[in-house]
mmCIF file of C-alpha atoms and ligand atoms in Angstrom:
data_model
loop_
_atom_site.group_PDB
_atom_site.id
_atom_site.type_symbol
_atom_site.label_atom_id
_atom_site.label_comp_id
_atom_site.label_asym_id
_atom_site.label_seq_id
_atom_site.Cartn_x
_atom_site.Cartn_y
_atom_site.Cartn_z
ATOM 1 C CA MET U 1070 159.065 -76.030 159.700
ATOM 2 C CA SER U 1071 161.249 -77.280 156.951
ATOM 3 C CA ASP U 1072 163.250 -74.582 155.050
ATOM 4 C CA GLU U 1073 164.570 -76.942 152.467
ATOM 5 C CA SER U 1074 164.980 -75.878 148.858
ATOM 6 C CA LEU U 1075 165.368 -77.682 145.562
ATOM 7 C CA ILE U 1076 168.660 -77.819 143.502
ATOM 8 C CA HIS U 1077 168.578 -74.773 141.180
ATOM 9 C CA ASP U 1078 170.712 -75.983 138.503
ATOM 10 C CA TYR U 1079 170.377 -79.848 138.495
ATOM 11 C CA ARG U 1080 172.655 -81.508 135.787
ATOM 12 C CA TYR U 1081 170.793 -84.622 134.450
ATOM 13 C CA ILE U 1082 173.196 -87.468 133.777
ATOM 14 C CA PHE U 1083 170.734 -90.305 133.726
ATOM 15 C CA GLN U 1084 167.606 -90.458 131.409
ATOM 16 C CA LYS U 1085 164.711 -88.419 133.066
ATOM 17 C CA ASP U 1086 162.421 -91.317 133.169
ATOM 18 C CA VAL U 1087 164.662 -94.034 134.391
ATOM 19 C CA LEU U 1088 162.542 -94.423 137.509
ATOM 20 C CA ARG U 1089 159.172 -93.928 135.864
ATOM 21 C CA GLY U 1090 156.576 -95.969 137.807
ATOM 22 C CA LYS U 1091 158.634 -96.735 140.869
ATOM 23 C CA VAL U 1092 157.852 -95.823 144.501
ATOM 24 C CA ALA U 1093 160.570 -94.914 147.154
ATOM 25 C CA PHE U 1094 160.053 -94.836 150.720
ATOM 26 C CA ILE U 1095 162.661 -92.587 152.578
ATOM 27 C CA THR U 1096 163.087 -92.226 156.361
ATOM 28 C CA GLY U 1097 164.010 -88.725 157.438
ATOM 29 C CA GLY U 1098 163.114 -87.473 154.032
ATOM 30 C CA GLY U 1099 161.903 -84.025 155.050
ATOM 31 C CA THR U 1100 165.338 -82.546 155.655
ATOM 32 C CA GLY U 1101 168.968 -82.547 154.632
ATOM 33 C CA ILE U 1102 170.409 -85.390 152.610
ATOM 34 C CA GLY U 1103 167.124 -87.373 152.732
ATOM 35 C CA PHE U 1104 165.161 -84.455 151.205
ATOM 36 C CA THR U 1105 167.682 -84.200 148.327
ATOM 37 C CA ILE U 1106 167.655 -88.083 147.746
ATOM 38 C CA ALA U 1107 163.784 -87.830 147.572
ATOM 39 C CA GLU U 1108 164.231 -84.702 145.112
ATOM 40 C CA ILE U 1109 166.620 -86.531 142.954
ATOM 41 C CA LEU U 1110 164.530 -89.743 142.795
ATOM 42 C CA MET U 1111 161.465 -87.619 141.805
ATOM 43 C CA ARG U 1112 163.333 -85.775 139.021
ATOM 44 C CA HIS U 1113 163.791 -89.311 137.304
ATOM 45 C CA GLY U 1114 160.093 -90.140 137.616
ATOM 46 C CA CYS U 1115 159.825 -91.854 141.002
ATOM 47 C CA ASP U 1116 156.943 -91.192 143.431
ATOM 48 C CA THR U 1117 158.034 -90.928 147.089
ATOM 49 C CA VAL U 1118 157.057 -91.322 150.799
ATOM 50 C CA ILE U 1119 158.877 -89.252 153.090
ATOM 51 C CA ALA U 1120 158.709 -90.131 156.875
ATOM 52 C CA SER U 1121 159.934 -88.957 160.076
ATOM 53 C CA ARG U 1122 158.716 -87.738 163.694
ATOM 54 C CA ARG U 1123 157.761 -84.085 162.757
ATOM 55 C CA LEU U 1124 154.700 -84.448 160.746
ATOM 56 C CA ASP U 1125 154.769 -80.527 159.893
ATOM 57 C CA VAL U 1126 158.293 -80.742 158.441
ATOM 58 C CA VAL U 1127 157.501 -83.729 156.186
ATOM 59 C CA LYS U 1128 154.218 -82.164 155.166
ATOM 60 C CA ASN U 1129 155.984 -78.872 154.099
ATOM 61 C CA SER U 1130 158.904 -80.541 152.334
ATOM 62 C CA ALA U 1131 156.429 -82.900 150.374
ATOM 63 C CA GLU U 1132 154.557 -80.006 149.210
ATOM 64 C CA LYS U 1133 157.873 -78.385 147.867
ATOM 65 C CA LEU U 1134 159.074 -81.755 146.342
ATOM 66 C CA SER U 1135 155.898 -82.344 144.626
ATOM 67 C CA LYS U 1136 155.663 -78.847 143.227
ATOM 68 C CA GLY U 1137 159.359 -78.947 142.139
ATOM 69 C CA THR U 1138 159.084 -82.162 140.320
ATOM 70 C CA GLY U 1139 155.726 -82.839 139.389
ATOM 71 C CA GLN U 1140 155.712 -86.277 141.166
ATOM 72 C CA LYS U 1141 153.657 -87.579 144.155
ATOM 73 C CA CYS U 1142 155.122 -87.233 147.571
ATOM 74 C CA LEU U 1143 153.346 -88.725 150.664
ATOM 75 C CA PRO U 1144 154.371 -87.162 154.046
ATOM 76 C CA LEU U 1145 153.922 -89.516 156.889
ATOM 77 C CA GLN U 1146 154.676 -89.586 160.712
ATOM 78 C CA VAL U 1147 157.180 -92.421 161.857
ATOM 79 C CA ASP U 1148 159.542 -92.871 164.728
ATOM 80 C CA VAL U 1149 161.730 -95.571 163.402
ATOM 81 C CA ARG U 1150 162.184 -96.835 167.182
ATOM 82 C CA LYS U 1151 158.429 -97.759 167.127
ATOM 83 C CA PRO U 1152 157.397 -100.406 164.998
ATOM 84 C CA GLU U 1153 153.799 -99.889 165.256
ATOM 85 C CA THR U 1154 154.164 -96.419 163.815
ATOM 86 C CA ILE U 1155 156.326 -98.044 160.964
ATOM 87 C CA THR U 1156 153.731 -100.713 159.965
ATOM 88 C CA LYS U 1157 151.040 -98.095 160.147
ATOM 89 C CA ALA U 1158 152.912 -95.935 157.681
ATOM 90 C CA VAL U 1159 153.891 -98.643 155.342
ATOM 91 C CA ASP U 1160 150.172 -99.862 155.254
ATOM 92 C CA GLU U 1161 149.253 -96.100 154.248
ATOM 93 C CA ALA U 1162 152.035 -96.017 151.754
ATOM 94 C CA LEU U 1163 150.809 -99.306 150.113
ATOM 95 C CA GLY U 1164 147.318 -98.234 150.125
ATOM 96 C CA GLN U 1165 148.089 -95.188 148.271
ATOM 97 C CA PHE U 1166 150.744 -96.547 145.866
ATOM 98 C CA LYS U 1167 150.232 -100.132 145.910
ATOM 99 C CA HIS U 1168 154.104 -100.779 145.764
ATOM 100 C CA ILE U 1169 157.254 -99.848 147.459
ATOM 101 C CA ASP U 1170 160.145 -100.619 145.169
ATOM 102 C CA ILE U 1171 162.891 -98.658 146.962
ATOM 103 C CA LEU U 1172 163.573 -98.076 150.756
ATOM 104 C CA VAL U 1173 166.199 -95.677 151.894
ATOM 105 C CA ASN U 1174 167.149 -95.917 155.535
ATOM 106 C CA ASN U 1175 168.264 -92.375 156.059
ATOM 107 C CA ALA U 1176 166.792 -91.202 159.451
ATOM 108 C CA ALA U 1177 169.586 -90.968 162.169
ATOM 109 C CA GLY U 1178 170.573 -89.000 165.261
ATOM 110 C CA ASN U 1179 173.928 -87.770 166.316
ATOM 111 C CA PHE U 1180 176.009 -85.456 168.439
ATOM 112 C CA LEU U 1181 179.708 -85.061 169.529
ATOM 113 C CA CYS U 1182 180.541 -86.695 172.779
ATOM 114 C CA PRO U 1183 183.460 -88.574 174.338
ATOM 115 C CA ALA U 1184 182.611 -92.086 175.392
ATOM 116 C CA GLU U 1185 183.437 -91.507 178.864
ATOM 117 C CA ASN U 1186 180.612 -88.720 178.985
ATOM 118 C CA LEU U 1187 178.094 -90.703 177.221
ATOM 119 C CA SER U 1188 175.261 -91.711 179.493
ATOM 120 C CA PHE U 1189 173.973 -95.392 178.929
ATOM 121 C CA ASN U 1190 170.686 -93.765 177.419
ATOM 122 C CA ALA U 1191 172.757 -91.511 175.044
ATOM 123 C CA PHE U 1192 174.383 -94.528 173.535
ATOM 124 C CA LYS U 1193 170.976 -96.447 173.458
ATOM 125 C CA THR U 1194 169.047 -93.715 171.863
ATOM 126 C CA VAL U 1195 171.576 -93.448 168.949
ATOM 127 C CA MET U 1196 171.850 -97.204 168.507
ATOM 128 C CA GLU U 1197 167.979 -97.478 168.535
ATOM 129 C CA ILE U 1198 167.391 -94.544 165.878
ATOM 130 C CA ASP U 1199 170.121 -95.692 163.601
ATOM 131 C CA ALA U 1200 170.487 -99.540 163.783
ATOM 132 C CA HIS U 1201 167.290 -100.656 165.355
ATOM 133 C CA GLY U 1202 165.471 -98.183 163.097
ATOM 134 C CA THR U 1203 167.045 -99.575 159.998
ATOM 135 C CA PHE U 1204 166.240 -103.062 160.796
ATOM 136 C CA ASN U 1205 162.664 -102.168 161.936
ATOM 137 C CA VAL U 1206 161.829 -100.397 158.651
ATOM 138 C CA SER U 1207 163.546 -102.887 156.402
ATOM 139 C CA LYS U 1208 161.676 -105.800 157.969
ATOM 140 C CA ALA U 1209 158.307 -103.943 157.781
ATOM 141 C CA VAL U 1210 158.630 -103.229 154.073
ATOM 142 C CA PHE U 1211 160.084 -106.666 153.409
ATOM 143 C CA ASP U 1212 157.194 -108.388 155.147
ATOM 144 C CA LYS U 1213 154.556 -106.383 153.560
ATOM 145 C CA TYR U 1214 155.852 -105.886 150.010
ATOM 146 C CA MET U 1215 159.464 -106.887 149.063
ATOM 147 C CA LYS U 1216 159.460 -110.319 150.147
ATOM 148 C CA SER U 1217 157.080 -111.078 147.161
ATOM 149 C CA ASN U 1218 158.132 -108.493 144.871
ATOM 150 C CA GLY U 1219 161.766 -107.546 145.299
ATOM 151 C CA GLY U 1220 163.194 -104.204 145.627
ATOM 152 C CA VAL U 1221 166.401 -102.155 146.604
ATOM 153 C CA ILE U 1222 167.118 -101.112 150.354
ATOM 154 C CA ILE U 1223 169.841 -98.427 150.824
ATOM 155 C CA ASN U 1224 170.907 -97.740 154.244
ATOM 156 C CA ILE U 1225 172.753 -94.452 154.758
ATOM 157 C CA THR U 1226 175.720 -95.005 156.961
ATOM 158 C CA ALA U 1227 178.972 -93.066 157.552
ATOM 159 C CA THR U 1228 182.828 -93.634 157.243
ATOM 160 C CA LEU U 1229 183.159 -92.994 160.904
ATOM 161 C CA SER U 1230 183.842 -96.529 162.102
ATOM 162 C CA PHE U 1231 186.156 -97.427 159.187
ATOM 163 C CA ARG U 1232 188.976 -96.132 161.287
ATOM 164 C CA GLY U 1233 187.445 -95.321 164.609
ATOM 165 C CA GLN U 1234 186.953 -91.634 165.269
ATOM 166 C CA HIS U 1235 186.802 -89.464 168.280
ATOM 167 C CA LEU U 1236 183.738 -88.386 169.982
ATOM 168 C CA GLN U 1237 181.756 -90.692 167.817
ATOM 169 C CA THR U 1238 181.786 -94.225 169.672
ATOM 170 C CA HIS U 1239 177.597 -94.213 169.455
ATOM 171 C CA ALA U 1240 177.240 -93.209 165.772
ATOM 172 C CA GLY U 1241 180.132 -95.207 164.621
ATOM 173 C CA SER U 1242 178.953 -98.258 166.524
ATOM 174 C CA ALA U 1243 175.357 -97.866 165.019
ATOM 175 C CA LYS U 1244 176.611 -97.267 161.571
ATOM 176 C CA ALA U 1245 179.000 -100.404 161.852
ATOM 177 C CA ALA U 1246 175.986 -102.478 162.884
ATOM 178 C CA ILE U 1247 173.992 -101.454 159.773
ATOM 179 C CA GLU U 1248 176.889 -102.279 157.562
ATOM 180 C CA ALA U 1249 176.849 -105.735 158.925
ATOM 181 C CA MET U 1250 173.119 -106.094 158.922
ATOM 182 C CA THR U 1251 173.189 -105.179 155.192
ATOM 183 C CA LYS U 1252 175.439 -108.117 154.267
ATOM 184 C CA HIS U 1253 173.263 -110.655 156.441
ATOM 185 C CA LEU U 1254 170.101 -109.342 154.795
ATOM 186 C CA ALA U 1255 171.709 -109.313 151.276
ATOM 187 C CA VAL U 1256 172.378 -112.943 151.678
ATOM 188 C CA GLU U 1257 168.949 -113.949 153.164
ATOM 189 C CA TRP U 1258 166.693 -111.664 150.945
ATOM 190 C CA GLY U 1259 168.852 -111.868 147.700
ATOM 191 C CA PRO U 1260 166.672 -114.884 146.538
ATOM 192 C CA ASN U 1261 163.646 -112.770 147.125
ATOM 193 C CA GLY U 1262 164.991 -110.159 144.598
ATOM 194 C CA VAL U 1263 165.840 -107.772 147.136
ATOM 195 C CA ARG U 1264 169.197 -105.895 146.803
ATOM 196 C CA MET U 1265 170.809 -104.436 149.942
ATOM 197 C CA MET U 1266 173.486 -101.646 149.843
ATOM 198 C CA CYS U 1267 175.075 -99.008 152.222
ATOM 199 C CA VAL U 1268 175.936 -95.536 150.975
ATOM 200 C CA ALA U 1269 178.588 -93.961 153.394
ATOM 201 C CA PRO U 1270 178.958 -90.234 152.735
ATOM 202 C CA GLY U 1271 181.963 -88.257 153.977
ATOM 203 C CA PRO U 1272 181.280 -84.680 155.281
ATOM 204 C CA ILE U 1273 178.440 -83.041 153.407
ATOM 205 C CA ALA U 1274 178.107 -79.368 153.210
ATOM 206 C CA ASP U 1275 174.740 -77.586 154.253
ATOM 207 C CA THR U 1276 173.463 -80.384 156.591
ATOM 208 C CA GLU U 1277 172.505 -80.911 160.074
ATOM 209 C CA GLY U 1278 175.044 -83.748 160.419
ATOM 210 C CA MET U 1279 177.791 -81.196 159.479
ATOM 211 C CA ARG U 1280 176.562 -78.543 161.734
ATOM 212 C CA ARG U 1281 176.510 -80.981 164.699
ATOM 213 C CA LEU U 1282 180.182 -82.160 163.817
ATOM 214 C CA GLY U 1283 181.509 -78.551 163.783
ATOM 215 C CA GLY U 1284 180.809 -77.865 160.006
ATOM 216 C CA ASP U 1285 181.154 -74.075 160.710
ATOM 217 C CA LYS U 1286 184.840 -74.447 161.554
ATOM 218 C CA ILE U 1287 185.859 -76.165 158.397
ATOM 219 C CA THR U 1288 189.363 -74.724 157.556
ATOM 220 C CA ASP U 1289 190.969 -74.554 154.082
ATOM 221 C CA ALA U 1290 193.606 -76.973 155.245
ATOM 222 C CA PHE U 1291 190.882 -79.501 155.927
ATOM 223 C CA ILE U 1292 189.397 -79.113 152.516
ATOM 224 C CA LYS U 1293 193.029 -79.421 150.978
ATOM 225 C CA SER U 1294 193.375 -82.593 153.016
ATOM 226 C CA ILE U 1295 190.517 -84.241 150.972
ATOM 227 C CA PRO U 1296 191.822 -85.872 147.761
ATOM 228 C CA VAL U 1297 189.123 -84.269 145.517
ATOM 229 C CA GLN U 1298 189.775 -80.985 147.205
ATOM 230 C CA ARG U 1299 186.350 -80.249 148.146
ATOM 231 C CA LEU U 1300 183.336 -81.120 150.524
ATOM 232 C CA GLY U 1301 180.560 -83.343 149.549
ATOM 233 C CA LYS U 1302 177.140 -81.793 148.318
ATOM 234 C CA ARG U 1303 173.962 -83.490 149.195
ATOM 235 C CA GLU U 1304 173.499 -83.940 145.344
ATOM 236 C CA ASP U 1305 176.480 -86.310 145.342
ATOM 237 C CA ILE U 1306 174.674 -88.500 147.685
ATOM 238 C CA GLY U 1307 171.322 -88.162 145.675
ATOM 239 C CA ASN U 1308 173.225 -89.137 142.650
ATOM 240 C CA THR U 1309 175.031 -92.035 144.244
ATOM 241 C CA VAL U 1310 171.520 -93.334 145.380
ATOM 242 C CA LEU U 1311 170.026 -92.966 141.933
ATOM 243 C CA TYR U 1312 172.880 -94.995 140.360
ATOM 244 C CA ILE U 1313 172.373 -97.764 142.839
ATOM 245 C CA VAL U 1314 168.589 -98.018 142.424
ATOM 246 C CA SER U 1315 169.013 -97.831 138.622
ATOM 247 C CA PRO U 1316 169.295 -100.748 136.163
ATOM 248 C CA ALA U 1317 172.949 -99.948 135.669
ATOM 249 C CA ALA U 1318 173.560 -101.313 139.225
ATOM 250 C CA GLU U 1319 171.773 -104.649 139.214
ATOM 251 C CA LEU U 1320 174.683 -106.656 140.350
ATOM 252 C CA LEU U 1321 175.409 -104.566 143.440
ATOM 253 C CA THR U 1322 174.470 -105.977 146.696
ATOM 254 C CA GLY U 1323 175.768 -106.447 150.326
ATOM 255 C CA THR U 1324 178.473 -103.815 149.904
ATOM 256 C CA THR U 1325 179.028 -100.094 150.548
ATOM 257 C CA VAL U 1326 179.719 -97.191 148.157
ATOM 258 C CA ILE U 1327 181.622 -94.446 149.743
ATOM 259 C CA PRO U 1328 180.934 -91.008 148.348
ATOM 260 C CA ASP U 1329 183.324 -88.999 150.177
ATOM 261 C CA GLY U 1330 186.123 -87.830 147.620
ATOM 262 C CA GLY U 1331 188.650 -90.117 149.603
ATOM 263 C CA GLU U 1332 188.198 -87.968 152.839
ATOM 264 C CA PHE U 1333 188.393 -90.913 155.266
ATOM 265 C CA LEU U 1334 191.690 -92.214 153.604
ATOM 266 C CA THR U 1335 193.369 -88.818 154.594
ATOM 267 C CA SER U 1336 191.678 -86.669 157.122
ATOM 268 C CA GLN U 1337 193.467 -86.237 160.598
ATOM 269 C CA ASN U 1338 192.259 -88.950 163.014
ATOM 270 C CA ASN U 1339 194.985 -88.450 165.504
ATOM 271 C CA TYR U 1340 194.565 -87.614 169.115
ATOM 272 C CA TRP U 1341 197.558 -85.112 169.229
ATOM 273 C CA ALA U 1342 196.919 -83.744 165.691
ATOM 274 C CA LEU U 1343 193.289 -82.937 166.518
ATOM 275 C CA LYS U 1344 194.433 -81.123 169.893
ATOM 276 C CA ASN U 1345 194.002 -77.626 168.300
ATOM 277 C CA ASN U 1346 190.650 -78.165 166.681
ATOM 278 C CA PRO U 1347 188.466 -75.902 168.691
ATOM 279 C CA VAL U 1348 185.365 -78.255 168.562
ATOM 280 C CA PHE U 1349 187.325 -81.155 169.597
ATOM 281 C CA LYS U 1350 189.407 -79.334 172.271
ATOM 282 C CA GLN U 1351 186.179 -78.126 174.132
ATOM 283 C CA LEU U 1352 184.835 -81.695 174.259
ATOM 284 C CA ILE U 1353 188.030 -83.661 175.286
ATOM 285 C CA SER U 1354 189.137 -82.746 178.723
ATOM 286 C CA LYS U 1355 192.526 -84.424 178.249
ATOM 287 C CA MET U 1356 193.464 -82.254 175.355
HETATM 288 C C1 HXC P 2289 175.612 -85.915 175.272
HETATM 289 C C2 HXC P 2289 173.343 -86.234 174.610
HETATM 290 C C3 HXC P 2289 173.478 -85.179 173.844
HETATM 291 C C4 HXC P 2289 174.481 -84.636 173.410
HETATM 292 C C5 HXC P 2289 171.374 -85.846 173.857
HETATM 293 N N1 HXC P 2289 171.906 -86.789 174.794
HETATM 294 N N2 HXC P 2289 172.143 -84.989 173.233
HETATM 295 N N3 HXC P 2289 174.499 -86.654 175.329
HETATM 296 N N4 HXC P 2289 175.720 -85.025 174.200
HETATM 297 N N5 HXC P 2289 174.789 -83.538 172.715
HETATM 298 C C6 HXC P 2289 171.550 -87.776 175.512
HETATM 299 C C7 HXC P 2289 170.376 -87.249 176.490
HETATM 300 O O1 HXC P 2289 171.078 -86.364 177.679
HETATM 301 C C8 HXC P 2289 169.637 -88.542 176.866
HETATM 302 O O2 HXC P 2289 170.503 -89.119 177.699
HETATM 303 C C9 HXC P 2289 169.814 -89.308 175.557
HETATM 304 O O3 HXC P 2289 170.811 -88.857 174.755
HETATM 305 C C10 HXC P 2289 168.648 -89.254 174.588
HETATM 306 O O4 HXC P 2289 168.375 -87.890 174.508
HETATM 307 P P1 HXC P 2289 166.850 -87.331 174.036
HETATM 308 O O5 HXC P 2289 166.940 -85.899 173.761
HETATM 309 O O6 HXC P 2289 165.838 -87.687 175.178
HETATM 310 O O7 HXC P 2289 166.436 -88.215 172.727
HETATM 311 P P2 HXC P 2289 165.668 -87.935 171.608
HETATM 312 O O8 HXC P 2289 164.616 -86.836 171.880
HETATM 313 O O9 HXC P 2289 165.136 -89.082 171.248
HETATM 314 O O10 HXC P 2289 166.614 -87.139 170.467
HETATM 315 C C11 HXC P 2289 167.609 -88.019 169.749
HETATM 316 C C12 HXC P 2289 168.882 -87.245 169.479
HETATM 317 C C13 HXC P 2289 168.546 -85.835 168.945
HETATM 318 C C14 HXC P 2289 169.796 -88.033 168.740
HETATM 319 C C15 HXC P 2289 169.519 -86.912 170.871
HETATM 320 O O11 HXC P 2289 169.709 -85.158 168.799
HETATM 321 C C16 HXC P 2289 167.755 -85.986 167.467
HETATM 322 O O12 HXC P 2289 166.520 -86.172 167.548
HETATM 323 N N6 HXC P 2289 168.507 -85.824 166.445
HETATM 324 C C17 HXC P 2289 168.073 -86.092 165.164
HETATM 325 C C18 HXC P 2289 168.658 -85.226 164.060
HETATM 326 C C19 HXC P 2289 170.201 -85.340 163.882
HETATM 327 O O13 HXC P 2289 170.843 -85.842 164.874
HETATM 328 N N7 HXC P 2289 170.680 -85.318 162.702
HETATM 329 C C20 HXC P 2289 172.021 -85.362 162.540
HETATM 330 C C21 HXC P 2289 172.298 -86.800 161.925
HETATM 331 S S1 HXC P 2289 173.886 -86.823 161.265
HETATM 332 P P3 HXC P 2289 170.059 -89.285 179.532
HETATM 333 O O14 HXC P 2289 170.878 -90.079 179.929
HETATM 334 O O15 HXC P 2289 170.208 -87.690 179.707
HETATM 335 O O16 HXC P 2289 168.592 -89.640 179.549
HETATM 336 C C22 HXC P 2289 174.796 -87.877 161.638
HETATM 337 C C23 HXC P 2289 176.169 -87.861 160.953
HETATM 338 C C24 HXC P 2289 176.833 -89.124 160.979
HETATM 339 O O17 HXC P 2289 174.249 -89.026 161.866
HETATM 340 C C25 HXC P 2289 178.154 -89.036 160.356
HETATM 341 C C26 HXC P 2289 178.678 -87.718 160.027
HETATM 342 C C27 HXC P 2289 180.225 -87.699 159.358
HETATM 343 P P1 NAP P 2290 169.183 -84.606 159.156
HETATM 344 O O1 NAP P 2290 168.682 -83.529 158.235
HETATM 345 O O2 NAP P 2290 169.170 -84.394 160.510
HETATM 346 O O3 NAP P 2290 168.559 -85.909 158.880
HETATM 347 C C1 NAP P 2290 167.966 -86.854 159.915
HETATM 348 C C2 NAP P 2290 166.724 -87.034 159.640
HETATM 349 O O4 NAP P 2290 166.194 -88.185 160.477
HETATM 350 C C3 NAP P 2290 165.699 -85.968 160.006
HETATM 351 O O5 NAP P 2290 164.858 -85.775 158.925
HETATM 352 C C4 NAP P 2290 164.826 -86.422 161.217
HETATM 353 O O6 NAP P 2290 163.576 -86.000 161.143
HETATM 354 C C5 NAP P 2290 165.065 -87.798 160.947
HETATM 355 N N1 NAP P 2290 164.930 -88.747 162.230
HETATM 356 C C6 NAP P 2290 165.697 -88.654 163.453
HETATM 357 N N2 NAP P 2290 165.297 -89.503 164.354
HETATM 358 C C7 NAP P 2290 164.057 -90.093 163.586
HETATM 359 C C8 NAP P 2290 163.251 -91.165 164.408
HETATM 360 N N3 NAP P 2290 163.462 -91.787 165.503
HETATM 361 N N4 NAP P 2290 162.250 -91.588 163.535
HETATM 362 C C9 NAP P 2290 162.106 -91.163 162.198
HETATM 363 N N5 NAP P 2290 163.034 -90.319 161.682
HETATM 364 C C10 NAP P 2290 164.031 -89.693 162.552
HETATM 365 O O7 NAP P 2290 170.771 -84.871 158.960
HETATM 366 P P2 NAP P 2290 171.574 -85.320 157.604
HETATM 367 O O8 NAP P 2290 173.055 -84.551 158.004
HETATM 368 O O9 NAP P 2290 170.952 -85.035 156.429
HETATM 369 O O10 NAP P 2290 171.803 -86.811 157.800
HETATM 370 C C11 NAP P 2290 170.974 -87.714 156.895
HETATM 371 C C12 NAP P 2290 171.821 -89.004 157.052
HETATM 372 O O11 NAP P 2290 173.128 -89.045 156.430
HETATM 373 C C13 NAP P 2290 172.030 -89.791 158.294
HETATM 374 O O12 NAP P 2290 171.844 -91.124 158.306
HETATM 375 C C14 NAP P 2290 173.567 -89.345 158.647
HETATM 376 O O13 NAP P 2290 173.974 -90.158 159.557
HETATM 377 C C15 NAP P 2290 173.980 -89.660 157.262
HETATM 378 N N6 NAP P 2290 175.503 -88.926 157.073
HETATM 379 C C16 NAP P 2290 175.318 -87.515 156.982
HETATM 380 C C17 NAP P 2290 176.574 -86.949 156.873
HETATM 381 C C18 NAP P 2290 176.692 -85.356 156.912
HETATM 382 O O14 NAP P 2290 177.838 -84.870 156.538
HETATM 383 N N7 NAP P 2290 175.487 -84.827 156.998
HETATM 384 C C19 NAP P 2290 177.729 -87.751 156.850
HETATM 385 C C20 NAP P 2290 177.680 -89.147 156.919
HETATM 386 C C21 NAP P 2290 176.515 -89.601 156.902
HETATM 387 P P3 NAP P 2290 162.576 -85.746 162.498
HETATM 388 O O15 NAP P 2290 163.364 -85.039 163.392
HETATM 389 O O16 NAP P 2290 161.245 -85.093 161.921
HETATM 390 O O17 NAP P 2290 162.278 -87.149 162.986
#
């Protein structure tokens, strides 16, 4: 069951009705960053569909989101690796709302593992959830709605592949594929009125992603190594998405916005520098 909660002191920067009348479809919107993206879009007048494998989780989150924002939120069961579940969900969403103006491909799977220990199926699983999943949902929403009506598609990626990172060959490869896909689709679907964007967060506090990447072992030295001197918050990512889907960003397409406080520019990424990090030490036999 979801134990997500809404932001208690949200500071409005944009007009509260900037997304009035819009509908957003958010994969993995029942938890973590996806939940907060849904919340921030809803706080600005948008209705949402949140879709993932665990129906109980999305149902529970949808109830909280609707109650907290006064907007509609439709919870649906989807496995982004299974096109038949996606087409069914997109049909249900269009049946209820008549349009999907915004798609956020946020669903992902990840764990720390050195490439030498990754099974063939482990690599394939992450590629399928992240990269295939992003294509599958984008294509279904394009075919059924955006091809004739336009829209904005935002793919949540990561900074992992920008420099190459230990224990993340699977996730970094999948996110890099999504970044390339975004450019191709921006070129092909631009004339249909579709903008395609990536948002590549850095480390975001209070998320499953951070927990899996050793978030409980964050040190002061790590925080001090980040140019803005703090970790990201889910709200930072929700606000970035809000900006991109707003009319303020009508010229943005085929590129990546990186809300990471500069972390990928300065964080340690060197085999020997990382050797005392307990999470890495445990997983890399050579250290
Ligand atoms: C090595 C692992 C593993 C691990 C699973 N596998 N966990 N290998 N280390 N910790 C292997 C399994 O052994 C199996 O291979 C294959 O991966 C598939 O595993 P399943 O459990 O059958 O897959 P599935 O049930 O589809 O689950 C997918 C999952 C799971 C990715 C493995 O963790 C999941 O559902 N995750 C969703 C939530 C999540 O990951 N959230 C974080 C997103 S954050 P074999 O060969 O044994 O069959 C994120 C951050 C990015 O993406 C960047 C941050 C900076
Ligand atoms: P999270 O809460 O675990 O979110 C992942 C979501 O994806 C879950 O709601 C999960 O729901 C859904 N999902 C997984 N596999 C799915 C599938 N096959 N079909 C449909 N839905 C599926 O993790 P998070 O940390 O918030 O991450 C959200 C996004 O941000 C991901 O794209 C991640 O790569 C990215 N990101 C996170 C960080 C970070 O610091 N957390 C940094 C960079 C990028 P179900 O289990 O119910 O399916």
